[in-house]
Amino acid sequence: MRVSLLDRAIASISPSAGLRRIRQKAAFEIAARALSAEPGERSRRESMLGTRSADEVNARNNPRLRAEMREMARTNPHIRKGVSVWTTNLVGDGIMPRANSADEKLNDTVNDLFAEADSQLSADGLGGFAAMQTLAVRGMVEGGDVFLRRRLRRRSDGLHVPMQVQLLEAEQLDHSRMLPSASGNLVVNGVELDKIGGRAAYWMFPDHPGYGALQGRYASVAVPAAEIAHLFDRTRLQTTGTPWGVAALDDARNLYDWELAEGIRKKLEACMVGIVTPGSEGDDPIGGLDPQVDKDGRPIPAGVVNAQGELIESFEPGMFAYARGGKDIKFNQPAVTGGADVYRRGALMSIAAGFDLPYELLSGDLSRVSFISGRLGLQDFRRRVSALQWQVVIPLLCQPVWDWFCLAAYLAGKISQPFVPAEWSPPSFEQINPLQEAMADLIAIRSGSKTLFDVIAARGYNPVQKIAEIQRINALLDKAEVKLDSDPRHLDKTGALQSVAALLGGKETP
């Protein structure tokens, strides 16, 4: 609930009236929220939405859901954690490419050129390709859509490759444009579709419409689809995405409100308050005052007052409150209620389910996790992450940027062909049991079900570079004159180093 300027104005004139107004507003908001969440009303609303197309549902609800999601990702710790977990697991240190054409010399040239141009790739100059991926994926999770726009540069700009990429948030697409364009193409939620349903253009605002007081340009223009990479996760046949975790928003909001109220209750429980009560008949009033008047002879108002006779509406730790005609002192006994951990765990489970995340990753609570249950719980999540990496992030974000880069490098005379195939290496997951997993990989290599390239790539490394490095180390060991002394630790260490290097290099173990 927000406190308006009118509320503050009333409170400045009459604090008691302002407090009553805020209490009544809070009660109304709670009642309205409970009414809107009535099962019958919710089911009727959802049954109506279920008959509509995904694009119509997105057009009606996405602006509100996106604004709410962004605000809660900024202020609600549980939604913020959910966005962070998805971003970290999908991108990690970055999904990096390596050229994979039949020409090894061309591959080396493109890989070296991409490494040199990496820090110049972003149009804002803040971070390289991996940082761009992190920001784009976070924007997709939080807002449903992210757009990457190719920006060609002049050779005089001094870039290694005269091309940069600009990130645009979902709000910069003109979702209100739903009519046929001048060419006769259908425009759905700001996306212009050609006669066979392909994407012809995106109607984008030149400036972000949320700039407010700044003088922005708010007339949308058609940007050719070849200049735009659209990152979003499709759950239906739809032209634009939906913010992730929408199903968890209500639970996250309720849990946050409960935690805030619980914190206030704990503070009240910690307050030790003394109440001066009427006591027994015939006792003298505390302080020698008449129970009906204060020390200045003024009548004491009915109710609980402080030492100055002022009516008390709130309590503070260590205070004494005087009831009318007080003759005895009683101390409050705050009631301690249980069940908080059970409710919080259940609410976090619901939020995790709405965000499609394991409860342990969202909450950080590992108190009930064993090795087997933890491994089984992560297997399904890792499959989901891998599917999103290969079906969404790589084809819709990484591959378009790579293709733009290769084409720009070709037009600048840096490479000999405009298209160079690429292999991608998503970051690997941390090993739960490194020894067991390493032995499993070794058995798979020996049995022929995996190659050394497969194992190295699964760890998030470039197999070509890693094997070249191993061969270089082996060559140095072969040329070096290793002098062994009588120290058995030296002998064991050297022998182990040679054995591991020889095994990874494809040689027989000495």
Coordinates of C-alpha atoms in Angstrom, one line a residue:
M1 CA 0.0 0.0 0.0
R2 CA 1.3 3.4 -0.9
V3 CA 1.0 6.5 1.3
S4 CA -0.3 9.3 -0.9
L5 CA 0.5 13.0 -0.5
L6 CA -3.1 13.5 0.8
D7 CA -2.5 11.0 3.5
R8 CA 0.7 12.8 4.5
A9 CA -1.1 16.2 4.5
I10 CA -3.9 14.9 6.7
A11 CA -1.3 13.3 9.1
S12 CA 0.6 16.6 9.4
I13 CA -2.6 18.3 10.6
S14 CA -4.0 15.5 12.7
P15 CA -1.8 12.5 13.2
S16 CA -4.6 10.5 14.7
A17 CA -6.9 11.1 11.7
G18 CA -4.1 10.3 9.4
L19 CA -3.4 7.0 11.2
R20 CA -7.1 6.0 11.0
R21 CA -7.1 6.8 7.3
I22 CA -4.1 4.6 6.7
R23 CA -5.5 1.8 8.7
Q24 CA -8.8 1.9 6.8
K25 CA -7.0 1.9 3.5
A26 CA -4.9 -1.1 4.5
A27 CA -8.0 -3.0 5.6
F28 CA -9.7 -2.2 2.3
E29 CA -6.6 -3.4 0.3
I30 CA -6.5 -6.7 2.2
A31 CA -10.2 -7.2 1.6
A32 CA -10.0 -6.4 -2.1
R33 CA -7.0 -8.7 -2.6
A34 CA -8.9 -11.5 -0.9
L35 CA -11.9 -10.9 -3.0
S36 CA -9.9 -10.9 -6.3
A37 CA -8.3 -14.2 -5.3
E38 CA -11.6 -15.9 -4.7
P39 CA -11.4 -19.4 -6.3
G40 CA -14.7 -19.0 -8.2
E41 CA -13.7 -15.6 -9.7
R42 CA -10.2 -16.7 -10.5
S43 CA -11.4 -19.9 -12.3
R44 CA -13.9 -17.9 -14.3
R45 CA -11.3 -15.4 -15.3
E46 CA -8.8 -18.1 -16.4
S47 CA -11.5 -20.0 -18.4
M48 CA -12.1 -16.8 -20.4
L49 CA -8.4 -16.2 -21.0
G50 CA -8.0 -19.8 -22.1
T51 CA -10.1 -19.3 -25.2
R52 CA -8.0 -16.4 -26.5
S53 CA -4.9 -16.6 -28.6
A54 CA -1.5 -16.2 -27.0
D55 CA -1.0 -12.9 -28.8
E56 CA -4.3 -11.5 -27.5
V57 CA -3.5 -12.5 -24.0
N58 CA 0.0 -11.0 -24.2
A59 CA -1.4 -7.8 -25.7
R60 CA -3.9 -7.4 -22.8
N61 CA -1.7 -8.4 -19.9
N62 CA 2.0 -8.1 -20.8
P63 CA 2.4 -4.3 -20.1
R64 CA 1.0 -4.7 -16.6
L65 CA 2.7 -8.0 -15.8
R66 CA 6.0 -6.7 -17.1
A67 CA 5.8 -3.5 -15.0
E68 CA 4.9 -5.6 -12.0
M69 CA 7.7 -8.1 -12.6
R70 CA 10.3 -5.4 -13.0
E71 CA 9.3 -3.7 -9.8
M72 CA 9.3 -6.9 -7.8
A73 CA 12.6 -8.0 -9.3
R74 CA 13.9 -4.7 -7.9
T75 CA 12.3 -4.8 -4.5
N76 CA 11.1 -8.4 -3.7
P77 CA 14.0 -10.6 -2.6
H78 CA 12.4 -13.9 -3.7
I79 CA 11.6 -12.7 -7.3
R80 CA 15.1 -11.1 -7.5
K81 CA 16.6 -14.4 -6.4
G82 CA 14.6 -16.3 -9.0
V83 CA 15.7 -14.0 -11.8
S84 CA 19.3 -14.2 -10.7
V85 CA 19.3 -18.1 -10.5
W86 CA 17.9 -18.4 -14.0
T87 CA 20.4 -15.9 -15.4
T88 CA 23.4 -17.5 -13.7
N89 CA 22.6 -21.0 -14.8
L90 CA 21.7 -20.1 -18.4
V91 CA 24.8 -17.9 -19.0
G92 CA 27.3 -18.5 -16.3
D93 CA 30.7 -17.2 -17.5
G94 CA 29.4 -16.9 -21.0
I95 CA 28.4 -19.2 -24.0
M96 CA 31.5 -18.8 -26.2
P97 CA 31.8 -19.7 -29.9
R98 CA 34.6 -21.3 -31.8
A99 CA 34.9 -21.4 -35.6
N100 CA 34.3 -24.9 -37.1
S101 CA 34.8 -24.7 -40.8
A102 CA 36.9 -27.1 -42.9
D103 CA 39.7 -24.5 -43.2
E104 CA 41.8 -24.6 -40.0
K105 CA 43.6 -21.4 -40.9
L106 CA 40.3 -19.6 -41.4
N107 CA 39.1 -21.0 -38.0
D108 CA 42.2 -19.6 -36.3
T109 CA 41.8 -16.2 -38.0
V110 CA 38.1 -15.9 -37.0
N111 CA 38.7 -17.0 -33.4
D112 CA 41.5 -14.6 -32.9
L113 CA 39.5 -11.7 -34.5
F114 CA 36.5 -12.4 -32.3
A115 CA 38.7 -12.5 -29.2
E116 CA 40.2 -9.1 -30.2
A117 CA 36.8 -7.5 -31.0
D118 CA 35.0 -8.9 -28.0
S119 CA 35.4 -5.9 -25.8
Q120 CA 34.1 -3.6 -28.6
L121 CA 31.1 -5.7 -29.5
S122 CA 28.6 -3.9 -27.2
A123 CA 27.3 -0.6 -28.5
D124 CA 27.4 0.9 -25.0
G125 CA 31.0 -0.1 -24.5
L126 CA 30.2 -1.8 -21.2
G127 CA 31.5 -5.4 -21.2
G128 CA 32.0 -8.0 -23.9
F129 CA 29.9 -10.8 -25.4
A130 CA 29.5 -12.7 -22.1
A131 CA 28.3 -9.5 -20.3
M132 CA 25.8 -8.9 -23.2
Q133 CA 24.5 -12.4 -22.8
T134 CA 23.9 -11.9 -19.1
L135 CA 22.1 -8.7 -19.5
A136 CA 20.0 -10.0 -22.4
V137 CA 19.0 -13.2 -20.6
R138 CA 18.1 -11.3 -17.5
G139 CA 15.9 -9.0 -19.5
M140 CA 14.2 -12.0 -21.1
V141 CA 13.5 -13.6 -17.7
E142 CA 12.3 -10.3 -16.2
G143 CA 10.5 -8.8 -19.1
G144 CA 9.7 -11.6 -21.5
D145 CA 11.5 -10.2 -24.5
V146 CA 14.8 -8.6 -25.4
F147 CA 15.9 -7.3 -28.7
L148 CA 19.4 -7.0 -30.1
R149 CA 19.9 -4.6 -33.0
R150 CA 22.8 -4.7 -35.4
R151 CA 24.6 -1.4 -35.7
L152 CA 27.0 -1.1 -38.6
R153 CA 29.9 1.3 -38.1
R154 CA 32.3 3.2 -40.3
R155 CA 35.9 1.9 -40.7
S156 CA 37.1 5.3 -39.4
D157 CA 35.5 4.4 -36.0
G158 CA 38.6 2.4 -35.2
L159 CA 36.9 -0.9 -34.4
H160 CA 38.5 -4.3 -35.1
V161 CA 35.3 -5.2 -36.9
P162 CA 33.0 -2.3 -38.0
M163 CA 29.9 -3.7 -36.3
Q164 CA 28.3 -3.4 -32.8
V165 CA 25.2 -4.7 -31.1
Q166 CA 22.7 -2.6 -29.2
L167 CA 20.4 -4.2 -26.5
L168 CA 16.8 -3.0 -26.5
E169 CA 14.3 -3.7 -23.7
A170 CA 10.8 -5.2 -24.4
E171 CA 9.1 -1.8 -23.8
Q172 CA 10.8 -0.4 -26.9
L173 CA 8.7 -2.6 -29.1
D174 CA 5.4 -0.9 -30.1
H175 CA 3.1 -3.6 -28.8
S176 CA 0.0 -1.5 -29.5
R177 CA 0.5 -1.7 -33.2
M178 CA -1.9 -4.4 -34.4
L179 CA -3.0 -3.3 -37.8
P180 CA -1.8 -4.3 -41.3
S181 CA 1.2 -2.3 -42.5
A182 CA 1.3 -0.2 -45.7
S183 CA 2.8 -3.2 -47.5
G184 CA -0.2 -5.3 -46.6
N185 CA 1.7 -7.4 -44.0
L186 CA 0.0 -8.3 -40.8
V187 CA 1.4 -6.6 -37.6
V188 CA 0.9 -8.5 -34.4
N189 CA 2.0 -6.9 -31.1
G190 CA 4.5 -4.7 -33.0
V191 CA 5.9 -7.6 -35.1
E192 CA 5.3 -7.4 -38.8
L193 CA 4.7 -10.8 -40.4
D194 CA 5.0 -11.5 -44.2
K195 CA 2.5 -13.4 -46.3
I196 CA 3.9 -16.8 -45.2
G197 CA 4.2 -15.9 -41.5
G198 CA 7.8 -15.0 -41.5
R199 CA 9.1 -12.0 -39.6
A200 CA 9.6 -9.0 -41.9
A201 CA 10.1 -6.1 -39.5
Y202 CA 9.8 -5.0 -35.9
W203 CA 8.1 -1.7 -35.1
M204 CA 10.4 -0.1 -32.6
F205 CA 10.4 3.2 -30.7
P206 CA 13.7 5.1 -31.4
D207 CA 13.8 5.9 -27.6
H208 CA 12.6 4.0 -24.6
P209 CA 9.0 5.1 -23.8
G210 CA 9.8 5.1 -20.1
Y211 CA 12.2 8.1 -20.3
G212 CA 9.4 10.3 -18.8
A213 CA 10.3 14.0 -18.7
L214 CA 13.1 13.6 -21.3
Q215 CA 12.2 14.5 -24.9
G216 CA 12.0 11.0 -26.4
R217 CA 10.9 10.1 -29.9
Y218 CA 7.8 8.0 -29.5
A219 CA 6.7 7.4 -33.1
S220 CA 7.5 3.8 -33.9
V221 CA 9.4 2.9 -37.0
A222 CA 9.8 -0.4 -38.9
V223 CA 13.2 -2.0 -38.5
P224 CA 14.0 -4.8 -40.9
A225 CA 14.0 -8.2 -39.2
A226 CA 17.5 -8.9 -40.6
E227 CA 18.7 -6.1 -38.2
I228 CA 17.0 -7.5 -35.1
A229 CA 17.6 -10.6 -33.0
H230 CA 14.6 -11.4 -30.8
L231 CA 15.3 -13.3 -27.6
F232 CA 12.2 -14.9 -25.9
D233 CA 10.9 -18.3 -24.8
R234 CA 7.9 -19.6 -26.6
T235 CA 5.4 -21.5 -24.5
R236 CA 2.6 -21.3 -27.2
L237 CA 2.3 -20.1 -30.8
Q238 CA 3.1 -16.5 -30.1
T239 CA 5.0 -13.6 -31.6
T240 CA 6.3 -12.1 -28.3
G241 CA 7.3 -13.5 -24.9
T242 CA 5.9 -13.4 -21.4
P243 CA 7.8 -12.5 -18.2
W244 CA 9.0 -15.6 -16.4
G245 CA 7.7 -16.4 -13.0
V246 CA 4.4 -14.6 -13.4
A247 CA 2.8 -17.6 -11.7
A248 CA 4.9 -16.8 -8.6
L249 CA 4.1 -13.1 -8.3
D250 CA 1.1 -13.5 -5.9
D251 CA 2.8 -15.9 -3.6
A252 CA 6.0 -13.8 -3.6
R253 CA 4.0 -10.7 -2.7
N254 CA 2.0 -12.4 0.0
L255 CA 5.1 -13.9 1.5
Y256 CA 6.9 -10.6 1.5
D257 CA 3.9 -8.9 3.2
W258 CA 3.7 -11.7 5.8
E259 CA 7.5 -11.4 6.5
L260 CA 7.1 -7.7 7.0
A261 CA 4.1 -8.2 9.4
E262 CA 6.0 -11.0 11.1
G263 CA 8.9 -8.7 11.7
I264 CA 6.7 -6.1 13.2
R265 CA 5.1 -8.7 15.4
K266 CA 8.5 -9.9 16.6
K267 CA 9.3 -6.3 17.6
L268 CA 6.1 -6.0 19.5
E269 CA 6.8 -9.3 21.3
A270 CA 10.2 -7.9 22.3
C271 CA 8.6 -4.8 23.9
M272 CA 8.4 -5.0 27.7
V273 CA 5.6 -2.6 28.7
G274 CA 4.5 -1.8 32.2
I275 CA 0.8 -1.0 32.6
V276 CA -0.3 0.8 35.8
T277 CA -3.7 -0.7 36.6
P278 CA -6.5 0.3 39.1
G279 CA -5.3 -2.4 41.6
S280 CA -7.2 -3.2 44.8
E281 CA -9.8 -1.1 46.5
G282 CA -8.4 1.4 49.0
D283 CA -4.8 1.5 47.5
D284 CA -3.2 4.9 47.1
P285 CA -2.7 6.0 43.5
I286 CA 0.9 5.7 42.2
G287 CA 2.7 9.0 42.4
G288 CA 0.1 10.4 44.9
L289 CA -2.2 11.8 42.2
D290 CA -5.9 11.7 42.2
P291 CA -7.0 9.0 39.7
Q292 CA -9.2 11.5 37.9
V293 CA -6.7 14.3 37.4
D294 CA -3.0 14.8 36.5
K295 CA -0.3 16.7 38.4
D296 CA -1.7 20.0 37.0
G297 CA -5.2 19.2 38.1
R298 CA -6.4 18.5 34.5
P299 CA -8.8 15.5 34.1
I300 CA -7.2 12.4 32.8
P301 CA -8.9 11.0 29.6
A302 CA -10.3 7.5 29.7
G303 CA -8.1 4.8 28.4
V304 CA -4.3 4.2 28.7
V305 CA -2.1 7.3 29.1
N306 CA 1.6 8.0 29.6
A307 CA 3.2 9.9 32.5
Q308 CA 2.1 13.2 31.1
G309 CA -1.5 12.1 30.8
E310 CA -1.4 11.9 27.0
L311 CA -3.5 9.1 25.3
I312 CA -1.3 6.2 24.1
E313 CA -1.9 4.8 20.6
S314 CA 1.5 2.9 20.2
F315 CA 3.9 1.2 22.6
E316 CA 7.7 1.4 22.8
P317 CA 10.1 -0.9 24.6
G318 CA 10.6 -0.1 28.3
M319 CA 7.7 2.4 28.6
F320 CA 5.1 2.6 31.4
A321 CA 1.5 3.2 30.5
Y322 CA -1.0 4.5 33.0
A323 CA -4.6 3.2 33.1
R324 CA -7.2 5.5 34.6
G325 CA -6.8 5.4 38.4
G326 CA -3.7 3.2 38.2
K327 CA -2.6 1.7 41.6
D328 CA -0.7 -1.4 40.6
I329 CA 1.8 -2.4 37.9
K330 CA 1.4 -5.3 35.5
F331 CA 3.9 -6.3 32.8
N332 CA 2.8 -7.6 29.4
Q333 CA 3.5 -11.2 28.5
P334 CA 4.0 -11.3 24.7
A335 CA 2.5 -14.4 23.1
V336 CA 5.0 -16.3 21.0
T337 CA 3.3 -18.1 18.0
G338 CA 4.8 -21.1 16.1
G339 CA 4.5 -22.4 12.6
A340 CA 6.4 -19.6 10.9
D341 CA 9.0 -21.9 9.4
V342 CA 6.4 -24.2 8.1
Y343 CA 4.5 -21.4 6.4
R344 CA 7.6 -19.8 5.0
R345 CA 8.9 -23.1 3.6
G346 CA 5.5 -23.9 1.9
A347 CA 5.3 -20.4 0.4
L348 CA 8.9 -20.6 -1.0
M349 CA 8.0 -24.0 -2.5
S350 CA 5.1 -22.4 -4.3
I351 CA 7.2 -19.6 -5.5
A352 CA 9.9 -22.0 -6.7
A353 CA 7.3 -24.0 -8.6
G354 CA 5.9 -20.8 -10.2
F355 CA 9.4 -19.9 -11.3
D356 CA 10.2 -23.5 -12.5
L357 CA 13.2 -23.7 -10.1
P358 CA 14.2 -26.2 -7.5
Y359 CA 13.2 -25.1 -4.0
E360 CA 16.8 -25.4 -2.7
L361 CA 18.2 -23.1 -5.4
L362 CA 15.6 -20.4 -4.8
S363 CA 15.7 -20.5 -1.0
G364 CA 19.3 -21.6 -0.3
D365 CA 17.9 -24.0 2.3
L366 CA 19.9 -27.2 2.1
S367 CA 19.1 -28.5 5.5
R368 CA 17.0 -31.4 4.2
V369 CA 19.1 -32.4 1.2
S370 CA 21.1 -35.5 1.0
F371 CA 23.7 -36.4 -1.7
I372 CA 21.2 -38.6 -3.6
S373 CA 18.2 -36.3 -3.3
G374 CA 20.2 -33.3 -4.3
R375 CA 21.6 -35.0 -7.3
L376 CA 18.2 -36.3 -8.4
G377 CA 16.6 -32.9 -7.8
L378 CA 19.2 -31.1 -10.0
Q379 CA 19.0 -33.5 -12.9
D380 CA 15.7 -32.3 -14.2
F381 CA 16.7 -28.7 -13.7
R382 CA 19.9 -29.2 -15.6
R383 CA 18.0 -30.8 -18.5
R384 CA 15.7 -27.7 -18.5
V385 CA 18.7 -25.4 -18.5
S386 CA 20.4 -27.3 -21.3
A387 CA 17.2 -27.3 -23.4
L388 CA 16.8 -23.5 -23.0
Q389 CA 20.5 -22.9 -23.9
W390 CA 20.3 -24.9 -27.1
Q391 CA 16.8 -24.1 -28.1
V392 CA 16.5 -20.4 -27.1
V393 CA 19.7 -18.6 -26.0
I394 CA 22.1 -20.0 -28.6
P395 CA 19.8 -19.9 -31.7
L396 CA 18.1 -16.6 -30.9
L397 CA 21.0 -14.6 -29.3
C398 CA 24.4 -16.1 -29.8
Q399 CA 24.1 -17.4 -33.4
P400 CA 22.7 -14.1 -34.9
V401 CA 25.5 -12.1 -33.3
W402 CA 28.1 -14.5 -34.6
D403 CA 26.6 -14.3 -38.1
W404 CA 26.5 -10.5 -38.0
F405 CA 30.2 -10.5 -36.8
C406 CA 31.4 -12.8 -39.6
L407 CA 29.5 -10.9 -42.3
A408 CA 30.9 -7.5 -41.1
A409 CA 34.4 -9.0 -40.9
Y410 CA 34.1 -10.3 -44.5
L411 CA 32.8 -6.9 -45.8
A412 CA 35.8 -5.3 -44.0
G413 CA 38.2 -7.6 -45.8
K414 CA 39.2 -9.4 -42.6
I415 CA 38.2 -12.9 -43.6
S416 CA 37.7 -14.7 -46.8
Q417 CA 34.0 -15.8 -46.6
P418 CA 30.9 -14.2 -45.1
F419 CA 29.6 -17.2 -43.3
V420 CA 31.7 -19.4 -40.9
P421 CA 30.1 -22.3 -39.0
A422 CA 30.5 -22.1 -35.2
E423 CA 30.4 -24.6 -32.3
W424 CA 29.2 -23.3 -28.9
S425 CA 30.4 -24.3 -25.5
P426 CA 27.8 -23.5 -22.7
P427 CA 29.4 -23.3 -19.3
S428 CA 29.5 -26.7 -17.5
F429 CA 27.7 -27.4 -14.2
E430 CA 29.8 -27.8 -11.1
Q431 CA 30.5 -31.5 -10.4
I432 CA 28.8 -32.9 -7.4
N433 CA 31.3 -35.7 -7.0
P434 CA 34.3 -34.9 -9.2
L435 CA 36.1 -38.3 -8.7
Q436 CA 33.1 -40.4 -9.7
E437 CA 32.2 -38.2 -12.7
A438 CA 35.8 -38.2 -13.9
M439 CA 35.9 -42.0 -13.7
A440 CA 32.6 -42.2 -15.6
D441 CA 34.1 -39.9 -18.3
L442 CA 37.2 -42.1 -18.5
I443 CA 35.2 -45.3 -18.9
A444 CA 33.0 -43.6 -21.6
I445 CA 36.1 -42.6 -23.5
R446 CA 37.7 -46.1 -23.2
S447 CA 34.4 -47.7 -24.3
G448 CA 34.0 -45.4 -27.3
S449 CA 30.7 -43.8 -26.2
K450 CA 32.4 -40.5 -25.8
T451 CA 35.4 -38.8 -27.3
L452 CA 38.0 -36.6 -25.5
F453 CA 36.4 -33.7 -27.4
D454 CA 33.0 -34.4 -26.0
V455 CA 34.3 -34.6 -22.4
I456 CA 36.3 -31.4 -22.7
A457 CA 33.4 -29.5 -24.3
A458 CA 31.0 -30.7 -21.6
R459 CA 33.3 -29.0 -19.1
G460 CA 32.8 -25.7 -20.9
Y461 CA 36.3 -25.6 -22.5
N462 CA 37.3 -25.3 -26.1
P463 CA 38.5 -28.8 -27.0
V464 CA 40.9 -27.6 -29.8
Q465 CA 42.6 -25.1 -27.5
K466 CA 42.7 -27.5 -24.5
I467 CA 44.2 -30.4 -26.4
A468 CA 46.8 -28.1 -28.1
E469 CA 47.7 -26.9 -24.6
I470 CA 48.1 -30.5 -23.4
Q471 CA 50.3 -31.4 -26.4
R472 CA 52.4 -28.3 -25.7
I473 CA 52.9 -29.4 -22.1
N474 CA 53.8 -32.9 -23.2
A475 CA 56.3 -31.6 -25.7
L476 CA 58.0 -29.5 -22.9
L477 CA 58.1 -32.6 -20.7
D478 CA 59.6 -34.7 -23.5
K479 CA 62.4 -32.1 -24.1
A480 CA 63.1 -31.4 -20.5
E481 CA 65.8 -33.4 -18.6
V482 CA 63.9 -34.4 -15.5
K483 CA 66.4 -35.1 -12.7
L484 CA 65.0 -37.3 -10.0
D485 CA 66.5 -37.3 -6.6
S486 CA 66.1 -39.8 -3.8
D487 CA 63.0 -38.0 -2.5
P488 CA 60.1 -40.4 -3.1
R489 CA 57.6 -37.5 -3.0
H490 CA 59.5 -35.9 -6.0
L491 CA 59.4 -39.2 -7.8
D492 CA 55.7 -39.7 -7.2
K493 CA 54.8 -36.2 -8.2
T494 CA 56.8 -36.3 -11.4
G495 CA 55.5 -39.7 -12.3
A496 CA 51.9 -38.7 -11.7
L497 CA 52.3 -35.6 -13.8
Q498 CA 53.8 -37.6 -16.7
S499 CA 51.1 -40.2 -16.4
V500 CA 48.2 -37.7 -16.5
A501 CA 49.8 -35.6 -19.3
A502 CA 50.4 -38.8 -21.4
L503 CA 46.9 -40.1 -20.8
L504 CA 45.2 -36.8 -21.8
G505 CA 47.5 -36.4 -24.7
G506 CA 46.6 -39.8 -26.2
K507 CA 49.9 -41.5 -25.3
E508 CA 50.4 -44.8 -23.5
T509 CA 50.9 -44.3 -19.8
P510 CA 54.6 -44.9 -18.8

